[in-house]
Coordinates of C-alpha atoms in Angstrom, one line a residue:
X1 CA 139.9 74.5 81.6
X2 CA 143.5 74.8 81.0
X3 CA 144.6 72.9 84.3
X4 CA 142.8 70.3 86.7
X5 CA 142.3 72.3 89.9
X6 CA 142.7 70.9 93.6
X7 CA 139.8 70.9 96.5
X8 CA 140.8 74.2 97.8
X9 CA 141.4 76.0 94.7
X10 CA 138.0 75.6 93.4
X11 CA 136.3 77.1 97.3
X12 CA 139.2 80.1 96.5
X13 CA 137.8 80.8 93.4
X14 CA 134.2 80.0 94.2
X15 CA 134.8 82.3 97.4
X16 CA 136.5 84.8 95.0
X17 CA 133.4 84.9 92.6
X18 CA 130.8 85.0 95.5
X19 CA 132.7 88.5 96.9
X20 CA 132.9 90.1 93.0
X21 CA 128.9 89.5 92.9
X22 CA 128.3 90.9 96.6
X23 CA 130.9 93.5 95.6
X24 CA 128.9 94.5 92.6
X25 CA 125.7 94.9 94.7
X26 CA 127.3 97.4 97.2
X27 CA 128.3 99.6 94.8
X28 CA 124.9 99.6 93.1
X29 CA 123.5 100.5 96.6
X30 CA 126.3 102.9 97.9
X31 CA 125.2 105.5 94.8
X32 CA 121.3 104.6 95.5
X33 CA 121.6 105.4 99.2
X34 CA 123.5 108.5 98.4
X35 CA 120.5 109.9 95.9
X36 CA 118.8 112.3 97.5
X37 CA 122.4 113.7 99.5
X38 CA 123.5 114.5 95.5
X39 CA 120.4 115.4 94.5
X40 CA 120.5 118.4 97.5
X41 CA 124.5 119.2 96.9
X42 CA 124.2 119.6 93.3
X43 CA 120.9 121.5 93.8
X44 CA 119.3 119.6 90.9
X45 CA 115.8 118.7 90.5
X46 CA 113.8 114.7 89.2
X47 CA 114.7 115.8 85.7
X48 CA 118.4 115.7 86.0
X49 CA 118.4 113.0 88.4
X50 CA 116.7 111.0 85.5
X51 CA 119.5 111.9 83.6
X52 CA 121.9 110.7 85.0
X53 CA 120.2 107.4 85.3
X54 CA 119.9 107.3 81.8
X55 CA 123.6 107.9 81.7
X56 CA 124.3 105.2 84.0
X57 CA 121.8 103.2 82.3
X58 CA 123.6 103.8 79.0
X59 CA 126.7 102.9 80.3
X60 CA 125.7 99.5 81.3
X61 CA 124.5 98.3 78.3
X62 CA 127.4 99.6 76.7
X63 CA 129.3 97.5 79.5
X64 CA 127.2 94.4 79.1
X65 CA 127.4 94.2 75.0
X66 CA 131.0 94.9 75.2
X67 CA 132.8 92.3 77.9
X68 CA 132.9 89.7 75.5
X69 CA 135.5 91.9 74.0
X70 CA 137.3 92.6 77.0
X71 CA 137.2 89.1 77.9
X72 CA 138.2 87.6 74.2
X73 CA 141.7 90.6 74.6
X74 CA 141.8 89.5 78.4
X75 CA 140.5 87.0 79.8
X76 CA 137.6 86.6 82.6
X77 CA 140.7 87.0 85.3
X78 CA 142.4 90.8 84.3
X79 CA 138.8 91.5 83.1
X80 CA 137.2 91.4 86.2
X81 CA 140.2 93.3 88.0
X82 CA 139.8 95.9 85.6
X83 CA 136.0 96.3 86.1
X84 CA 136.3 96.5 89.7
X85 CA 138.9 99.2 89.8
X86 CA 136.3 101.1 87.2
X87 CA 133.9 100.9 89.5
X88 CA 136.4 101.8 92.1
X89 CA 137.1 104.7 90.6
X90 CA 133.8 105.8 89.0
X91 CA 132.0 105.7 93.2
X92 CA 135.4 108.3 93.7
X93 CA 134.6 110.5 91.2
X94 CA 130.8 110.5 92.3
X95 CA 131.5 111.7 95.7
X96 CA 134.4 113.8 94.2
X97 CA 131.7 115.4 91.5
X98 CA 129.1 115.8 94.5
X99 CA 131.1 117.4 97.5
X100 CA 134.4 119.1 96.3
X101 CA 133.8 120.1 93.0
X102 CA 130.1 120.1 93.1
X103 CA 130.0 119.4 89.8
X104 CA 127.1 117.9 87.7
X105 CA 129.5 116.8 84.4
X106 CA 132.0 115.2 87.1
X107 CA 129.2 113.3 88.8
X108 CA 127.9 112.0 84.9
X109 CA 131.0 111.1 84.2
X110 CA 132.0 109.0 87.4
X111 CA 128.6 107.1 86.6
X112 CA 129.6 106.8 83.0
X113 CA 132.7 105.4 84.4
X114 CA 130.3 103.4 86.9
X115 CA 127.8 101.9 84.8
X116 CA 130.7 100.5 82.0
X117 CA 132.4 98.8 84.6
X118 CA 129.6 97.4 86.2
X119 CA 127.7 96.5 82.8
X120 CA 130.8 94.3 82.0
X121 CA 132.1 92.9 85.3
X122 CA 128.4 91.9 85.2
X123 CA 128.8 89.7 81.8
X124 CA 132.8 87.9 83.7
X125 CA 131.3 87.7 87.1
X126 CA 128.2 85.6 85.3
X127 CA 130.2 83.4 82.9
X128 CA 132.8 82.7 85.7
X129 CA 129.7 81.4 88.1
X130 CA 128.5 79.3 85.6
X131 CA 131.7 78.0 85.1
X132 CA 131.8 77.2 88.7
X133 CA 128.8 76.0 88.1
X134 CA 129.6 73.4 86.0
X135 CA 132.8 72.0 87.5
X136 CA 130.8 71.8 91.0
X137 CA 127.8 69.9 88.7
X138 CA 125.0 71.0 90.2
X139 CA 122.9 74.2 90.2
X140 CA 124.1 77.0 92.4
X141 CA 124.1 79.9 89.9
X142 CA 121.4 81.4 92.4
X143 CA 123.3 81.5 95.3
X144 CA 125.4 84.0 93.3
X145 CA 122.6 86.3 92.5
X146 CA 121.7 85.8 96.2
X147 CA 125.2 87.2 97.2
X148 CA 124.8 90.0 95.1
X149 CA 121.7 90.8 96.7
X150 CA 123.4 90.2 100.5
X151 CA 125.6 93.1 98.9
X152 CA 122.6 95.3 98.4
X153 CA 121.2 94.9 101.5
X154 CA 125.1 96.0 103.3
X155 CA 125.5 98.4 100.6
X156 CA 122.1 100.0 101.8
X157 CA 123.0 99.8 105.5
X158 CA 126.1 101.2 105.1
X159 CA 124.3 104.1 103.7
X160 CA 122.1 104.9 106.2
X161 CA 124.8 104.8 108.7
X162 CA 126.6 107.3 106.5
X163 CA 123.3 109.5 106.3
X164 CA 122.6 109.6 109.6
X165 CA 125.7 110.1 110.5
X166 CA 126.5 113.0 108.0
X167 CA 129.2 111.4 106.4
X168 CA 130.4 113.3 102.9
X169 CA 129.4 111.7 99.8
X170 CA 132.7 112.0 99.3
X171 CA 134.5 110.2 102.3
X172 CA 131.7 107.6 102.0
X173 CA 132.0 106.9 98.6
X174 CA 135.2 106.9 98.3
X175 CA 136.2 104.7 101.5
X176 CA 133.3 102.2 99.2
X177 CA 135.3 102.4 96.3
X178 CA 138.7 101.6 97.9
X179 CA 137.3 98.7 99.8
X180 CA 136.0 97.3 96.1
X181 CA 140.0 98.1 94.8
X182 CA 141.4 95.7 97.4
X183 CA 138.7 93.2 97.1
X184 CA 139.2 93.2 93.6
X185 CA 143.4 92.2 93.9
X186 CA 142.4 90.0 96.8
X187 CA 140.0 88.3 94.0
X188 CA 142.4 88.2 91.5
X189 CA 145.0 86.3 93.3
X190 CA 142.2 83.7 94.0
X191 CA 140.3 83.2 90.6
X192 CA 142.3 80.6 88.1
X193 CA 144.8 81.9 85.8
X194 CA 143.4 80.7 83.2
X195 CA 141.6 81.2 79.6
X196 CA 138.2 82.5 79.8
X197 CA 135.2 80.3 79.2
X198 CA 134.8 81.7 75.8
X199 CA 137.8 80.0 74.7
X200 CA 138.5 77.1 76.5
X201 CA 140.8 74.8 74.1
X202 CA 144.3 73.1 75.3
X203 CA 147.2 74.8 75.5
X204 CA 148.9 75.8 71.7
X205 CA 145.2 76.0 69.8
X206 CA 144.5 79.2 71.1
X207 CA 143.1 81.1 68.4
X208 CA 143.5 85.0 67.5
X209 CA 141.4 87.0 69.7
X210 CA 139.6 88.3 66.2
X211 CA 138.7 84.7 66.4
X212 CA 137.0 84.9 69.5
X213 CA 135.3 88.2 68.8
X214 CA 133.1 86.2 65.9
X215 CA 132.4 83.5 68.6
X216 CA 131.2 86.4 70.5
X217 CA 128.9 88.0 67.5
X218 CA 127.5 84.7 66.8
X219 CA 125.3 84.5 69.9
X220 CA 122.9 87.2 68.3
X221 CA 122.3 84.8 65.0
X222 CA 120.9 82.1 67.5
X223 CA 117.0 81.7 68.2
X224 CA 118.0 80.3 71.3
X225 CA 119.6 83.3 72.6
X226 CA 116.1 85.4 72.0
X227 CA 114.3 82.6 73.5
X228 CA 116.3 83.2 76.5
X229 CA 116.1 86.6 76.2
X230 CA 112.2 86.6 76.4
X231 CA 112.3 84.3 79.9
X232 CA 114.7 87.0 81.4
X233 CA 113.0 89.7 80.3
X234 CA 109.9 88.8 81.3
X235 CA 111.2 88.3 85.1
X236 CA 113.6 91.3 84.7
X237 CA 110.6 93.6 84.0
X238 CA 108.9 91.6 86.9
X239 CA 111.8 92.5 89.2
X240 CA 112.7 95.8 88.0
X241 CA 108.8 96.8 88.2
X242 CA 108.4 95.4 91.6
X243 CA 111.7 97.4 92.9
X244 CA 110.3 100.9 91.7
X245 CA 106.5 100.9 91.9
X246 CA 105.8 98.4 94.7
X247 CA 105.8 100.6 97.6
X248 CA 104.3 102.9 95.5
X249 CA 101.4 101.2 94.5
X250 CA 101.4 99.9 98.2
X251 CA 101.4 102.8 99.6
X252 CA 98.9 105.1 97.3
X253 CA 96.9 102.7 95.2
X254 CA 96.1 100.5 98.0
X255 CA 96.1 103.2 100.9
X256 CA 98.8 101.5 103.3
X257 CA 100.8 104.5 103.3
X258 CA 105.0 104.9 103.5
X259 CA 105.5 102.4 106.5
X260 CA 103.1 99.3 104.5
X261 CA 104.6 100.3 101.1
X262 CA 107.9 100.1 102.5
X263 CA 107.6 96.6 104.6
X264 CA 106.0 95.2 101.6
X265 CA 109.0 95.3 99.2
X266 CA 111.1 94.4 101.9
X267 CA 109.1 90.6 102.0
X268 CA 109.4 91.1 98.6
X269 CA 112.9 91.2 98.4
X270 CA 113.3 88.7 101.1
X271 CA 111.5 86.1 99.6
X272 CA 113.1 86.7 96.2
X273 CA 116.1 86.2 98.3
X274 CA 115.6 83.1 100.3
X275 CA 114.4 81.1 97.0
X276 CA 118.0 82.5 95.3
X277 CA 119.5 80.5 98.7
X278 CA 117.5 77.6 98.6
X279 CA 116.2 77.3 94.8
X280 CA 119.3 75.9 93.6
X281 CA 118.2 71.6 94.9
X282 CA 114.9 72.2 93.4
X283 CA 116.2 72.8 90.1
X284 CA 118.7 70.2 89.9
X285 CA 115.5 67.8 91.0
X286 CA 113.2 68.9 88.7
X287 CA 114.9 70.7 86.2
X288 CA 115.1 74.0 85.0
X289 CA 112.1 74.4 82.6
X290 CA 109.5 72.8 85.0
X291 CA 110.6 75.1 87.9
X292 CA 110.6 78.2 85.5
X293 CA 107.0 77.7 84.1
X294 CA 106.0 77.1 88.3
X295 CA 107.6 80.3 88.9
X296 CA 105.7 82.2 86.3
X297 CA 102.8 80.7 87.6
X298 CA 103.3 82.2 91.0
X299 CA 104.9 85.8 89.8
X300 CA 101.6 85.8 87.7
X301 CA 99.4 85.1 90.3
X302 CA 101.2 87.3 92.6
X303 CA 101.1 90.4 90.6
X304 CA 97.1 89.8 89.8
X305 CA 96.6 89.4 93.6
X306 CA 98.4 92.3 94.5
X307 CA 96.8 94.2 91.7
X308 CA 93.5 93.4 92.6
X309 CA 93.9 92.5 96.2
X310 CA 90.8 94.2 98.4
X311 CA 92.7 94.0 101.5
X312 CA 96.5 95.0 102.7
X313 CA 97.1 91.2 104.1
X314 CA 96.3 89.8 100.5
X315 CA 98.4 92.8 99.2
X316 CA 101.2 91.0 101.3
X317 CA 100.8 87.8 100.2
X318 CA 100.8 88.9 96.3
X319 CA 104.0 90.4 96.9
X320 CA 105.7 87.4 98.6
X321 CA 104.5 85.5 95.7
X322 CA 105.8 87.9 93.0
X323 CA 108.6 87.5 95.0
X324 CA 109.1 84.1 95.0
X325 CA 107.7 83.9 91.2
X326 CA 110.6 86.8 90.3
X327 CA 113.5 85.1 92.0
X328 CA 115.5 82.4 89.3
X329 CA 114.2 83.8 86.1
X330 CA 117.2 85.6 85.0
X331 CA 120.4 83.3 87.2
X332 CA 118.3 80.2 85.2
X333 CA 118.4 82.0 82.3
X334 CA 122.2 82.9 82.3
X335 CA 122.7 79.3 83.8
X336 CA 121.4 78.1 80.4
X337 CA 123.0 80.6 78.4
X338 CA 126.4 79.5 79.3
X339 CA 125.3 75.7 78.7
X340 CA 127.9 75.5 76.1
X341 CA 131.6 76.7 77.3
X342 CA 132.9 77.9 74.1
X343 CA 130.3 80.1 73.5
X344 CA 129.3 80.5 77.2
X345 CA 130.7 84.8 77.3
X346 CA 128.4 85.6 74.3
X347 CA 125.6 84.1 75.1
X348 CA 125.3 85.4 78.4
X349 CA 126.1 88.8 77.6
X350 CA 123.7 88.6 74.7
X351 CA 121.3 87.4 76.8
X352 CA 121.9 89.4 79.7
X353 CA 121.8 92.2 77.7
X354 CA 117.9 91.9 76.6
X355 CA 117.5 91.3 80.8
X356 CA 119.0 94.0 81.4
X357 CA 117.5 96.2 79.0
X358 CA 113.9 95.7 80.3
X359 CA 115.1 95.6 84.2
X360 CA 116.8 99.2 83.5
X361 CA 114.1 100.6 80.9
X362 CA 111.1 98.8 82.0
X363 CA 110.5 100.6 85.2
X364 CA 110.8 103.9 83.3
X365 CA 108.3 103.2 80.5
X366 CA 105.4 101.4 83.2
X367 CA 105.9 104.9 84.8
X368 CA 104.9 106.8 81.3
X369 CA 102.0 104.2 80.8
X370 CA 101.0 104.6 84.3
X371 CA 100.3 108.6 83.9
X372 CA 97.7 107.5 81.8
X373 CA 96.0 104.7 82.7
X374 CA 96.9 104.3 86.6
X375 CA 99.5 102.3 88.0
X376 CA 97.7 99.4 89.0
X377 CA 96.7 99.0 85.8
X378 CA 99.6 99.2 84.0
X379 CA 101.1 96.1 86.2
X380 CA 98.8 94.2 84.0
X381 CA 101.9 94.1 81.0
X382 CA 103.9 92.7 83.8
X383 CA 101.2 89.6 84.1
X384 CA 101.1 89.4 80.5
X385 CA 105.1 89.5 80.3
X386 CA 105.6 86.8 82.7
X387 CA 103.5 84.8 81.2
X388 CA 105.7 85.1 77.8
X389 CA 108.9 83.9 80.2
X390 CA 106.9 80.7 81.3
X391 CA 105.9 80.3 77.7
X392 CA 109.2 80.3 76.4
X393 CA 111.3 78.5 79.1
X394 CA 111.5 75.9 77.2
X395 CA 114.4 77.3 76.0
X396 CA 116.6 76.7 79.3
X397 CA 116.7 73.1 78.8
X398 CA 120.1 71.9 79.2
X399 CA 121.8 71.5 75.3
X400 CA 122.7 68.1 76.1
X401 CA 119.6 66.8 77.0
X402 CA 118.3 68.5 73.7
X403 CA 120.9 67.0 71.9
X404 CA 119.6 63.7 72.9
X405 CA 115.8 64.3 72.4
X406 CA 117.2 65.1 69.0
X407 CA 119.0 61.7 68.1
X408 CA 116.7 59.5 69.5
X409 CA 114.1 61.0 66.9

């Protein structure tokens, strides 16, 4: 870092960082909740609604591959503002799209707008926390992901209130968006001027941002990146799968109906949530690879149980433990990526990118598989992916301790 920073800088900035990731999850949930009110004012039926996740879903890649660019011209600090008033504007345009205009193409392109800024506030918000990380020296990288989660959960309750109490898309989405704009200057004042992570020499050896840019490249020439990239997409798949067919598979599969298939993601997502509070002690005592490989253990087990559960209280407890199993794959995962500061932006957007691919793809494709071979069935490529993750978490060992398993040999 370019400048020692006092006790109460680091909480603004640590404070700052936790409202960009709970910021990020409200907007995510603000268009969710908001579904099926588009879906009716745009009179348009699954097909297009699947199109304009895949738009969105294009987007964020797009956003995720590219913020080590924006960050290499910007730095993590104007990158983030930026994002956020993208996503700002992209939830206006949504609602603008949806009730004024009523216009499919305006509604595509407010998520286009959506998904980019997302995508790459994703990569800043994630190399900024393990930054954090590392200056406070001990593992709290879930605690972010929890926040973002705690921004879900508002983001959803927001939208109910909206629904039910016929609030526009419009005037909600847009009130959503402006409350993201000023948390995104109020961030801003907060987070360290300073280089970002990617590039973190003293003062007069700052090289051309073409520099950086190779930096950035070079993460995909690493083995260690794709080993990464298997652990998080292992969970990701694990997570994603759980968030869309769940309930489902609750609710049909095992015959507990909307009410069981809805109460068991929620202790799903719970428990995911409470280890992302608590997980981060446990990791510092017994290290990231050992807790990974016991939390493929459980997600494994828990996905088996709940496929072949022959009662709804064993359904429950499969799903707590895929829940608990799911829960630090991909914040360990980033957490290791950014091991190394000066190449701490590419690898996590390198390795958040193959996450992110499988959390926003997976759930589509076990829906294909599942037409033709049943949906309980196809969860068994989620057992067989998580098992991959806790084969290969290995690779989140911290570099320095591999650096020294290397020169004592």
């Amino acid at each position: 870092m370019d400048q020692t920073l006092t006790g109460a800088q680091y909480v603004r900035w640590r404070n700052a960082i936790f409202a960009i990731f709970l910021a990020s999850g409200m907007s995510i949930a603000t268009w969710a909740s908001r579904v099926p009110d588009i879906k009716l004012a745009l009179d348009i039926h699954n097909a297009q609604i699947g199109l304009l996740l895949l738009g969105m879903g294009i987007a964020s890649i797009i956003g995720i591959s590219t913020g080590p660019a924006v960050m290499a011209r910007t730095g993590a600090r104007r990158g983030m503002l930026t994002t956020m008033i993208m996503v700002a504007i992209g939830l206006a345009l949504i609602g603008l799209g949806t009730t004024v205009l009523a216009s499919f193409p305006v509604v595509i392109a407010g998520l286009v707008l959506f998904g980019l800024g997302n995508g790459a506030l994703d990569v800043m918000m994630n190399v900024e926390a393990t930054a954090i990380e590392q200056e406070a020296g001990k593992t709290i990288l879930p605690l972010f992901h929890a926040f973002f989660s705690f921004g879900t959960v508002i983001g959803a309750g927001i939208g109910w209130l909206a629904t039910n109490f016929h609030a526009s898309v419009v005037v909600h989405a847009t009130a959503v968006g402006a409350a993201i704009a000023i948390a995104a200057f109020v961030c801003f004042a907060n987070v360290p001027s300073r280089e970002a992570v990617l590039d973190p020499q003293e003062p007069g050896e700052k090289p051309h941002w073409r520099e950086r840019m190779h930096v950035a490249l070079s993460a995909w020439r690493e083995p260690r990146t794709y080993a990464l990239g298997v652990v998080m997409l292992g969970m990701s798949f694990a997570e994603g799968g759980a968030n869309d067919w769940l309930a489902l598979g609750t609710a049909e599969d095992h015959g507990g109906g909307t009410a069981m298939g809805a109460a068991a993601l929620t202790l799903f997502s719970v428990c995911m949530t409470a280890v992302r509070i608590f997980g981060g002690p446990l990791v510092d005592r017994f290290g990231r690879v050992l807790v990974l490989r016991v939390l493929s253990v459980a997600a494994a087990g828990g996905i088996l149980l709940f496929i072949l559960a022959p009662s709804l209280p064993l359904v429950f407890v499969g799903a707590a433990l895929w829940g608990i199993g799911a829960s630090l794959g991909f914040p360990l995962g980033m957490s290791a990526a950014a091991d190394d500061p000066a190449k701490a932006a590419a690898r996590v957007s390198a390795a958040a990118t193959i996450g992110y691919i499988a959390f926003l793809g997976g759930p589509p494709v076990l829906g294909v598989i599942s037409e033709h071979i049943g949906l309980l069935n196809t969860l068994f490529i989620l057992v067989a992916l998580v098992v991959a993750s806790g084969l290969f978490s290995g690779a989140a060992k911290p570099l320095k301790e591999t650096a020294a398993t290397t020169a004592t040999k």
